[in-house]
Amino acid sequence: MRVVALVPSGIGDQILFFPTLDDLKRHYPNAQIDVVVEPRSKAAYQVSKSVHEVLAFDFKDRNSLADWGNLVGTIRDREYDVAIAVKQNWLVALLLWLTGIPIRIGYQGKGSAFLTHAVPFKPSQYAAELYHDLLQPLGIKTPVPELAVNVPKPDIEWAQKEQKRLGVHETGYILIDGGSGQLSQAKEPDKIYPVEKWQQIIQNFQQKQPDLPVVVIKGFDDEQFVRSLESSSDIKVTAPDDIGKLTAIIAGANLMLSTDTAALQLSVAVQTYTIALFGPTVPAKLLPKNDKFLAIESPTGKTADISPNAVLEKIWAG
């Protein structure tokens, strides 16, 4: 059986889709599973254990009819037996209808007339469960499995060397992903947590736990954020250059503090104890029910309005 899933979402959503892909592979071990994702999300599949090939298509671009036609042709040429549409999108559903794939699965709603099987859309549930519902037409009605990733051995070795470089391989470390780069601020400002509040948290933590180093993840556009923290706090900085290395360094942490970023989902997948700060997003949609993963929800819908004391209370309560 050949399966293609169209997943026009960011890296965090791709990781939340992993349990669906893993369960599909478990029930149909001989299935070849491909995904079509936006170019920015292709990197997520470096740590997937179930996907055969990743195809890139910029769903959000101003695509011409020729661009959509090329995608239809590419999918049609591969002769898939099953197609899964992860978003309610009439254009994507129409595209799948044009490919002639015999089994086309998606959600009830926009474009579902072009599908052969439409499942109820229940957006209030945990996202991994929402995606897993798409397997029901294939006879898979088991509970959604936990998030899991497959970290390549070279990335694990890199993380071990990085821990030695930082001097944290014996002490352990608390890891912070602020997601505060300029790109994040421009796209989702309500998810940003201010530098000065991170500074308060770090300083309090270091006063109470001086022997446990604080490591901050530096993303490709986090230069200013990290510099500001370095100027006022005794922190260490790590800059993994791909998702495998990022996953490996998260897996080694004693505690992860994160805003609503892709790194948060990686932390869940590797079972690192995690405290997550949420602004406009409902935590129950992005975190499983597990005592290892604690959410702090902003009272205003803006992450910036979470008080440092609320974060510290969660840390010391644990």
mmCIF file of C-alpha atoms in Angstrom:
data_model
loop_
_atom_site.group_PDB
_atom_site.id
_atom_site.type_symbol
_atom_site.label_atom_id
_atom_site.label_comp_id
_atom_site.label_asym_id
_atom_site.label_seq_id
_atom_site.Cartn_x
_atom_site.Cartn_y
_atom_site.Cartn_z
ATOM 1 C CA MET A 1 0.000 0.000 0.000
ATOM 2 C CA ARG A 2 1.272 3.460 -0.929
ATOM 3 C CA VAL A 3 0.080 6.377 1.196
ATOM 4 C CA VAL A 4 0.589 10.120 0.839
ATOM 5 C CA ALA A 5 -0.295 12.673 3.523
ATOM 6 C CA LEU A 6 -0.583 16.378 2.792
ATOM 7 C CA VAL A 7 0.481 18.270 5.913
ATOM 8 C CA PRO A 8 0.626 22.043 5.259
ATOM 9 C CA SER A 9 1.797 23.075 8.733
ATOM 10 C CA GLY A 10 4.836 24.100 10.767
ATOM 11 C CA ILE A 11 7.387 21.792 12.360
ATOM 12 C CA GLY A 12 5.494 21.532 15.656
ATOM 13 C CA ASP A 13 2.384 20.249 13.891
ATOM 14 C CA GLN A 14 4.463 17.775 11.873
ATOM 15 C CA ILE A 15 5.766 16.263 15.116
ATOM 16 C CA LEU A 16 2.227 16.086 16.495
ATOM 17 C CA PHE A 17 1.347 14.143 13.331
ATOM 18 C CA PHE A 18 4.122 11.581 13.970
ATOM 19 C CA PRO A 19 1.935 9.298 16.169
ATOM 20 C CA THR A 20 -0.567 9.008 13.313
ATOM 21 C CA LEU A 21 2.180 8.053 10.874
ATOM 22 C CA ASP A 22 3.731 5.625 13.377
ATOM 23 C CA ASP A 23 0.403 3.901 14.069
ATOM 24 C CA LEU A 24 -0.331 3.633 10.350
ATOM 25 C CA LYS A 25 3.050 1.963 9.861
ATOM 26 C CA ARG A 26 2.432 -0.343 12.823
ATOM 27 C CA HIS A 27 -0.882 -1.556 11.404
ATOM 28 C CA TYR A 28 0.403 -1.713 7.820
ATOM 29 C CA PRO A 29 4.124 -2.526 8.151
ATOM 30 C CA ASN A 30 4.607 -2.897 4.406
ATOM 31 C CA ALA A 31 3.049 0.461 3.588
ATOM 32 C CA GLN A 32 5.191 3.110 1.931
ATOM 33 C CA ILE A 33 4.300 6.447 3.483
ATOM 34 C CA ASP A 34 5.209 9.764 1.874
ATOM 35 C CA VAL A 35 4.335 13.280 3.029
ATOM 36 C CA VAL A 36 3.946 16.592 1.225
ATOM 37 C CA VAL A 37 4.926 19.495 3.484
ATOM 38 C CA GLU A 38 5.977 23.118 3.258
ATOM 39 C CA PRO A 39 9.724 23.612 2.658
ATOM 40 C CA ARG A 40 10.186 25.089 6.167
ATOM 41 C CA SER A 41 8.812 21.894 7.716
ATOM 42 C CA LYS A 42 10.768 19.322 5.737
ATOM 43 C CA ALA A 43 13.482 19.184 8.415
ATOM 44 C CA ALA A 44 11.054 17.636 10.928
ATOM 45 C CA TYR A 45 11.258 14.291 9.169
ATOM 46 C CA GLN A 46 14.925 13.928 9.993
ATOM 47 C CA VAL A 47 13.672 12.422 13.268
ATOM 48 C CA SER A 48 10.720 10.443 11.866
ATOM 49 C CA LYS A 49 10.900 6.667 11.805
ATOM 50 C CA SER A 50 7.890 5.971 9.579
ATOM 51 C CA VAL A 51 8.166 8.169 6.471
ATOM 52 C CA HIS A 52 9.709 6.964 3.225
ATOM 53 C CA GLU A 53 9.969 10.250 1.294
ATOM 54 C CA VAL A 54 9.298 13.915 2.003
ATOM 55 C CA LEU A 55 8.064 16.113 -0.844
ATOM 56 C CA ALA A 56 8.142 19.900 -0.507
ATOM 57 C CA PHE A 57 5.380 22.229 -1.702
ATOM 58 C CA ASP A 58 4.755 25.765 -0.483
ATOM 59 C CA PHE A 59 1.017 25.646 0.195
ATOM 60 C CA LYS A 60 1.005 29.242 1.456
ATOM 61 C CA ASP A 61 2.700 30.727 -1.589
ATOM 62 C CA ARG A 62 0.762 32.452 -4.365
ATOM 63 C CA ASN A 63 0.845 29.331 -6.501
ATOM 64 C CA SER A 64 -0.216 29.481 -10.126
ATOM 65 C CA LEU A 65 -2.444 26.890 -11.754
ATOM 66 C CA ALA A 66 0.714 25.431 -13.260
ATOM 67 C CA ASP A 67 2.235 24.996 -9.777
ATOM 68 C CA TRP A 68 -0.846 23.163 -8.516
ATOM 69 C CA GLY A 69 -0.927 21.159 -11.757
ATOM 70 C CA ASN A 70 2.672 20.080 -11.252
ATOM 71 C CA LEU A 71 1.856 18.884 -7.741
ATOM 72 C CA VAL A 72 -1.141 16.922 -9.033
ATOM 73 C CA GLY A 73 1.080 15.356 -11.689
ATOM 74 C CA THR A 74 3.771 14.439 -9.191
ATOM 75 C CA ILE A 75 1.272 12.765 -6.875
ATOM 76 C CA ARG A 76 -0.571 11.031 -9.713
ATOM 77 C CA ASP A 77 2.650 9.594 -11.165
ATOM 78 C CA ARG A 78 3.396 7.832 -7.875
ATOM 79 C CA GLU A 79 0.131 5.888 -7.991
ATOM 80 C CA TYR A 80 -0.820 6.160 -4.340
ATOM 81 C CA ASP A 81 -3.593 3.978 -2.936
ATOM 82 C CA VAL A 82 -4.484 6.299 -0.040
ATOM 83 C CA ALA A 83 -4.286 10.056 0.453
ATOM 84 C CA ILE A 84 -4.743 11.867 3.775
ATOM 85 C CA ALA A 85 -5.479 15.594 3.992
ATOM 86 C CA VAL A 86 -4.555 16.948 7.414
ATOM 87 C CA LYS A 87 -6.162 20.383 7.050
ATOM 88 C CA GLN A 88 -9.712 21.401 6.166
ATOM 89 C CA ASN A 89 -8.975 22.963 2.802
ATOM 90 C CA TRP A 90 -11.235 22.695 -0.209
ATOM 91 C CA LEU A 91 -8.374 23.352 -2.648
ATOM 92 C CA VAL A 92 -6.284 20.505 -1.240
ATOM 93 C CA ALA A 93 -9.347 18.221 -1.319
ATOM 94 C CA LEU A 94 -9.970 19.185 -4.953
ATOM 95 C CA LEU A 95 -6.330 18.509 -5.732
ATOM 96 C CA LEU A 96 -6.594 15.005 -4.275
ATOM 97 C CA TRP A 97 -9.767 14.372 -6.275
ATOM 98 C CA LEU A 98 -7.894 15.351 -9.444
ATOM 99 C CA THR A 99 -5.130 12.854 -8.666
ATOM 100 C CA GLY A 100 -7.603 9.976 -8.903
ATOM 101 C CA ILE A 101 -6.329 8.334 -5.715
ATOM 102 C CA PRO A 102 -9.011 5.749 -4.808
ATOM 103 C CA ILE A 103 -9.110 6.395 -1.025
ATOM 104 C CA ARG A 104 -9.078 10.070 -0.032
ATOM 105 C CA ILE A 105 -9.429 10.825 3.688
ATOM 106 C CA GLY A 106 -9.934 14.159 5.407
ATOM 107 C CA TYR A 107 -12.194 16.020 7.805
ATOM 108 C CA GLN A 108 -15.844 16.888 7.384
ATOM 109 C CA GLY A 109 -16.284 20.471 6.274
ATOM 110 C CA LYS A 110 -14.555 22.476 3.569
ATOM 111 C CA GLY A 111 -13.975 20.364 0.469
ATOM 112 C CA SER A 112 -15.156 17.107 2.003
ATOM 113 C CA ALA A 113 -17.338 16.465 -1.068
ATOM 114 C CA PHE A 114 -14.103 15.687 -2.941
ATOM 115 C CA LEU A 115 -13.117 13.019 -0.397
ATOM 116 C CA THR A 116 -14.162 9.387 -0.251
ATOM 117 C CA HIS A 117 -14.050 9.360 3.570
ATOM 118 C CA ALA A 118 -14.640 12.365 5.841
ATOM 119 C CA VAL A 119 -14.200 12.027 9.618
ATOM 120 C CA PRO A 120 -15.672 14.407 12.211
ATOM 121 C CA PHE A 121 -13.483 17.416 12.978
ATOM 122 C CA LYS A 122 -12.993 17.800 16.763
ATOM 123 C CA PRO A 123 -10.622 20.754 17.220
ATOM 124 C CA SER A 124 -10.961 20.949 21.003
ATOM 125 C CA GLN A 125 -9.024 17.717 21.601
ATOM 126 C CA TYR A 126 -5.261 17.201 21.823
ATOM 127 C CA ALA A 127 -3.840 17.763 18.328
ATOM 128 C CA ALA A 128 -2.203 14.327 18.110
ATOM 129 C CA GLU A 129 -5.611 12.754 18.821
ATOM 130 C CA LEU A 130 -7.267 15.025 16.256
ATOM 131 C CA TYR A 131 -4.840 13.848 13.570
ATOM 132 C CA HIS A 132 -5.115 10.224 14.653
ATOM 133 C CA ASP A 133 -8.866 10.310 13.922
ATOM 134 C CA LEU A 134 -7.922 10.363 10.228
ATOM 135 C CA LEU A 135 -6.941 6.683 10.472
ATOM 136 C CA GLN A 136 -10.477 5.541 11.338
ATOM 137 C CA PRO A 137 -11.493 4.902 7.686
ATOM 138 C CA LEU A 138 -8.519 2.513 7.454
ATOM 139 C CA GLY A 139 -9.877 0.454 10.341
ATOM 140 C CA ILE A 140 -7.462 1.887 12.921
ATOM 141 C CA LYS A 141 -9.419 2.890 16.015
ATOM 142 C CA THR A 142 -6.855 2.298 18.752
ATOM 143 C CA PRO A 143 -5.828 5.121 21.141
ATOM 144 C CA VAL A 144 -3.234 7.531 19.806
ATOM 145 C CA PRO A 145 0.300 6.456 20.745
ATOM 146 C CA GLU A 146 2.709 8.818 22.483
ATOM 147 C CA LEU A 147 4.877 11.199 20.506
ATOM 148 C CA ALA A 148 8.135 9.505 19.578
ATOM 149 C CA VAL A 149 11.148 10.456 17.492
ATOM 150 C CA ASN A 150 14.133 8.624 16.073
ATOM 151 C CA VAL A 151 17.326 10.578 16.793
ATOM 152 C CA PRO A 152 20.199 9.668 14.434
ATOM 153 C CA LYS A 153 23.311 8.311 16.166
ATOM 154 C CA PRO A 154 25.584 11.125 14.879
ATOM 155 C CA ASP A 155 23.262 13.674 16.510
ATOM 156 C CA ILE A 156 23.384 11.841 19.841
ATOM 157 C CA GLU A 157 27.185 11.859 19.619
ATOM 158 C CA TRP A 158 27.139 15.583 18.787
ATOM 159 C CA ALA A 159 25.015 16.277 21.863
ATOM 160 C CA GLN A 160 27.429 14.354 24.074
ATOM 161 C CA LYS A 161 30.346 16.424 22.752
ATOM 162 C CA GLU A 162 28.319 19.622 23.116
ATOM 163 C CA GLN A 163 27.550 18.828 26.753
ATOM 164 C CA LYS A 164 31.278 18.372 27.392
ATOM 165 C CA ARG A 165 32.051 21.641 25.583
ATOM 166 C CA LEU A 166 29.536 23.458 27.766
ATOM 167 C CA GLY A 167 30.798 21.721 30.907
ATOM 168 C CA VAL A 168 27.395 20.281 31.779
ATOM 169 C CA HIS A 169 27.949 16.591 31.050
ATOM 170 C CA GLU A 170 28.339 15.751 34.753
ATOM 171 C CA THR A 171 26.108 18.340 36.397
ATOM 172 C CA GLY A 172 23.063 18.164 34.113
ATOM 173 C CA TYR A 173 21.367 21.371 32.965
ATOM 174 C CA ILE A 174 18.164 23.318 32.660
ATOM 175 C CA LEU A 175 17.387 24.188 29.034
ATOM 176 C CA ILE A 176 15.519 27.274 27.806
ATOM 177 C CA ASP A 177 13.951 27.779 24.386
ATOM 178 C CA GLY A 178 12.620 31.325 24.284
ATOM 179 C CA GLY A 179 11.678 31.328 20.602
ATOM 180 C CA SER A 180 12.200 35.086 20.697
ATOM 181 C CA GLY A 181 13.820 35.698 17.342
ATOM 182 C CA GLN A 182 12.769 38.548 15.081
ATOM 183 C CA LEU A 183 10.987 36.141 12.751
ATOM 184 C CA SER A 184 8.883 34.772 15.605
ATOM 185 C CA GLN A 185 8.074 38.262 16.841
ATOM 186 C CA ALA A 186 6.883 39.332 13.422
ATOM 187 C CA LYS A 187 4.684 36.278 12.880
ATOM 188 C CA GLU A 188 3.342 35.487 16.349
ATOM 189 C CA PRO A 189 4.116 38.284 18.815
ATOM 190 C CA ASP A 190 1.603 36.969 21.386
ATOM 191 C CA LYS A 191 3.749 33.845 21.829
ATOM 192 C CA ILE A 192 6.891 35.768 22.799
ATOM 193 C CA TYR A 193 8.116 35.944 26.399
ATOM 194 C CA PRO A 194 10.181 39.080 27.176
ATOM 195 C CA VAL A 195 13.913 38.889 27.801
ATOM 196 C CA GLU A 196 13.655 40.749 31.101
ATOM 197 C CA LYS A 197 11.250 38.152 32.487
ATOM 198 C CA TRP A 198 13.507 35.303 31.388
ATOM 199 C CA GLN A 199 16.311 37.128 33.219
ATOM 200 C CA GLN A 200 14.303 37.187 36.445
ATOM 201 C CA ILE A 201 13.584 33.464 36.173
ATOM 202 C CA ILE A 202 17.209 32.603 35.446
ATOM 203 C CA GLN A 203 18.569 34.739 38.297
ATOM 204 C CA ASN A 204 16.151 33.242 40.816
ATOM 205 C CA PHE A 205 16.944 29.736 39.619
ATOM 206 C CA GLN A 206 20.689 30.322 39.880
ATOM 207 C CA GLN A 207 20.323 31.655 43.422
ATOM 208 C CA LYS A 208 18.538 28.492 44.547
ATOM 209 C CA GLN A 209 20.367 25.987 42.323
ATOM 210 C CA PRO A 210 23.844 27.471 41.660
ATOM 211 C CA ASP A 211 25.300 24.097 40.709
ATOM 212 C CA LEU A 212 22.816 23.400 37.889
ATOM 213 C CA PRO A 213 23.839 25.326 34.732
ATOM 214 C CA VAL A 214 21.315 27.140 32.547
ATOM 215 C CA VAL A 215 21.671 26.504 28.804
ATOM 216 C CA VAL A 216 19.821 28.642 26.256
ATOM 217 C CA ILE A 217 18.997 27.420 22.754
ATOM 218 C CA LYS A 218 20.069 29.892 20.091
ATOM 219 C CA GLY A 219 17.976 29.662 16.944
ATOM 220 C CA PHE A 220 18.976 31.142 13.600
ATOM 221 C CA ASP A 221 17.283 34.476 14.377
ATOM 222 C CA ASP A 222 17.774 34.587 18.168
ATOM 223 C CA GLU A 223 21.031 36.601 18.243
ATOM 224 C CA GLN A 224 19.613 39.648 20.036
ATOM 225 C CA PHE A 225 17.645 37.531 22.524
ATOM 226 C CA VAL A 226 20.702 35.491 23.513
ATOM 227 C CA ARG A 227 23.002 38.515 23.716
ATOM 228 C CA SER A 228 20.584 40.240 26.071
ATOM 229 C CA LEU A 229 20.509 37.212 28.359
ATOM 230 C CA GLU A 230 24.295 36.825 28.277
ATOM 231 C CA SER A 231 24.770 40.462 29.281
ATOM 232 C CA SER A 232 22.913 40.017 32.560
ATOM 233 C CA SER A 233 23.031 36.314 33.406
ATOM 234 C CA ASP A 234 25.610 33.561 33.689
ATOM 235 C CA ILE A 235 24.256 31.283 30.987
ATOM 236 C CA LYS A 236 25.637 28.835 28.477
ATOM 237 C CA VAL A 237 24.529 28.870 24.829
ATOM 238 C CA THR A 238 23.994 26.009 22.422
ATOM 239 C CA ALA A 239 23.207 26.414 18.734
ATOM 240 C CA PRO A 240 22.231 23.073 17.184
ATOM 241 C CA ASP A 241 22.058 23.491 13.422
ATOM 242 C CA ASP A 242 19.480 20.829 12.642
ATOM 243 C CA ILE A 243 16.492 19.184 14.274
ATOM 244 C CA GLY A 244 18.332 15.972 15.121
ATOM 245 C CA LYS A 245 20.943 17.819 17.174
ATOM 246 C CA LEU A 246 18.246 19.972 18.786
ATOM 247 C CA THR A 247 16.320 16.855 19.801
ATOM 248 C CA ALA A 248 19.432 15.226 21.242
ATOM 249 C CA ILE A 249 20.373 18.258 23.355
ATOM 250 C CA ILE A 250 16.783 18.484 24.664
ATOM 251 C CA ALA A 251 16.824 14.786 25.557
ATOM 252 C CA GLY A 252 19.818 15.338 27.842
ATOM 253 C CA ALA A 253 18.254 18.180 29.854
ATOM 254 C CA ASN A 254 16.973 17.837 33.414
ATOM 255 C CA LEU A 255 14.261 20.411 32.704
ATOM 256 C CA MET A 256 13.048 22.244 29.630
ATOM 257 C CA LEU A 257 11.442 25.699 29.818
ATOM 258 C CA SER A 258 9.776 26.677 26.568
ATOM 259 C CA THR A 259 7.225 28.880 24.917
ATOM 260 C CA ASP A 260 4.925 27.414 22.244
ATOM 261 C CA THR A 261 7.622 26.363 19.777
ATOM 262 C CA ALA A 262 8.557 23.278 17.769
ATOM 263 C CA ALA A 263 11.176 22.504 20.428
ATOM 264 C CA LEU A 264 8.343 22.057 22.914
ATOM 265 C CA GLN A 265 6.980 19.128 20.909
ATOM 266 C CA LEU A 266 10.448 17.606 20.634
ATOM 267 C CA SER A 267 10.742 17.822 24.419
ATOM 268 C CA VAL A 268 7.462 15.948 24.791
ATOM 269 C CA ALA A 269 8.646 13.327 22.304
ATOM 270 C CA VAL A 270 11.863 12.605 24.235
ATOM 271 C CA GLN A 271 10.048 12.707 27.608
ATOM 272 C CA THR A 272 12.086 15.546 29.117
ATOM 273 C CA TYR A 273 10.410 17.177 32.119
ATOM 274 C CA THR A 274 8.899 20.324 30.595
ATOM 275 C CA ILE A 275 7.269 23.565 31.693
ATOM 276 C CA ALA A 276 5.583 25.356 28.791
ATOM 277 C CA LEU A 277 4.365 28.962 28.604
ATOM 278 C CA PHE A 278 1.213 29.482 26.539
ATOM 279 C CA GLY A 279 -0.388 32.693 25.329
ATOM 280 C CA PRO A 280 -3.011 32.523 22.565
ATOM 281 C CA THR A 281 -2.987 28.714 22.351
ATOM 282 C CA VAL A 282 -5.011 26.360 24.551
ATOM 283 C CA PRO A 283 -2.503 24.060 26.329
ATOM 284 C CA ALA A 284 -4.789 21.006 26.182
ATOM 285 C CA LYS A 285 -4.532 21.076 22.392
ATOM 286 C CA LEU A 286 -0.734 20.906 22.413
ATOM 287 C CA LEU A 287 0.235 18.900 25.487
ATOM 288 C CA PRO A 288 -0.764 15.357 26.435
ATOM 289 C CA LYS A 289 -2.096 14.592 29.893
ATOM 290 C CA ASN A 290 1.124 13.706 31.663
ATOM 291 C CA ASP A 291 2.662 14.956 34.916
ATOM 292 C CA LYS A 292 5.979 15.429 33.083
ATOM 293 C CA PHE A 293 4.567 18.241 30.957
ATOM 294 C CA LEU A 294 3.219 21.258 32.819
ATOM 295 C CA ALA A 295 1.492 24.236 31.225
ATOM 296 C CA ILE A 296 1.287 27.836 32.375
ATOM 297 C CA GLU A 297 -1.500 29.650 30.572
ATOM 298 C CA SER A 298 -1.545 33.434 30.248
ATOM 299 C CA PRO A 299 -4.606 35.119 31.768
ATOM 300 C CA THR A 300 -4.763 37.516 28.820
ATOM 301 C CA GLY A 301 -3.905 35.387 25.794
ATOM 302 C CA LYS A 302 -0.431 36.959 25.591
ATOM 303 C CA THR A 303 2.546 34.933 26.786
ATOM 304 C CA ALA A 304 4.274 38.128 27.890
ATOM 305 C CA ASP A 305 1.670 38.604 30.631
ATOM 306 C CA ILE A 306 2.719 35.455 32.506
ATOM 307 C CA SER A 307 4.545 36.534 35.665
ATOM 308 C CA PRO A 308 8.026 35.140 36.367
ATOM 309 C CA ASN A 309 6.713 34.111 39.819
ATOM 310 C CA ALA A 310 4.145 31.825 38.156
ATOM 311 C CA VAL A 311 6.957 30.089 36.294
ATOM 312 C CA LEU A 312 9.153 29.823 39.356
ATOM 313 C CA GLU A 313 6.312 28.375 41.419
ATOM 314 C CA LYS A 314 5.949 25.586 38.837
ATOM 315 C CA ILE A 315 9.694 24.942 38.877
ATOM 316 C CA TRP A 316 10.027 24.712 42.655
ATOM 317 C CA ALA A 317 6.763 22.812 43.086
ATOM 318 C CA GLY A 318 8.215 20.076 40.877
#
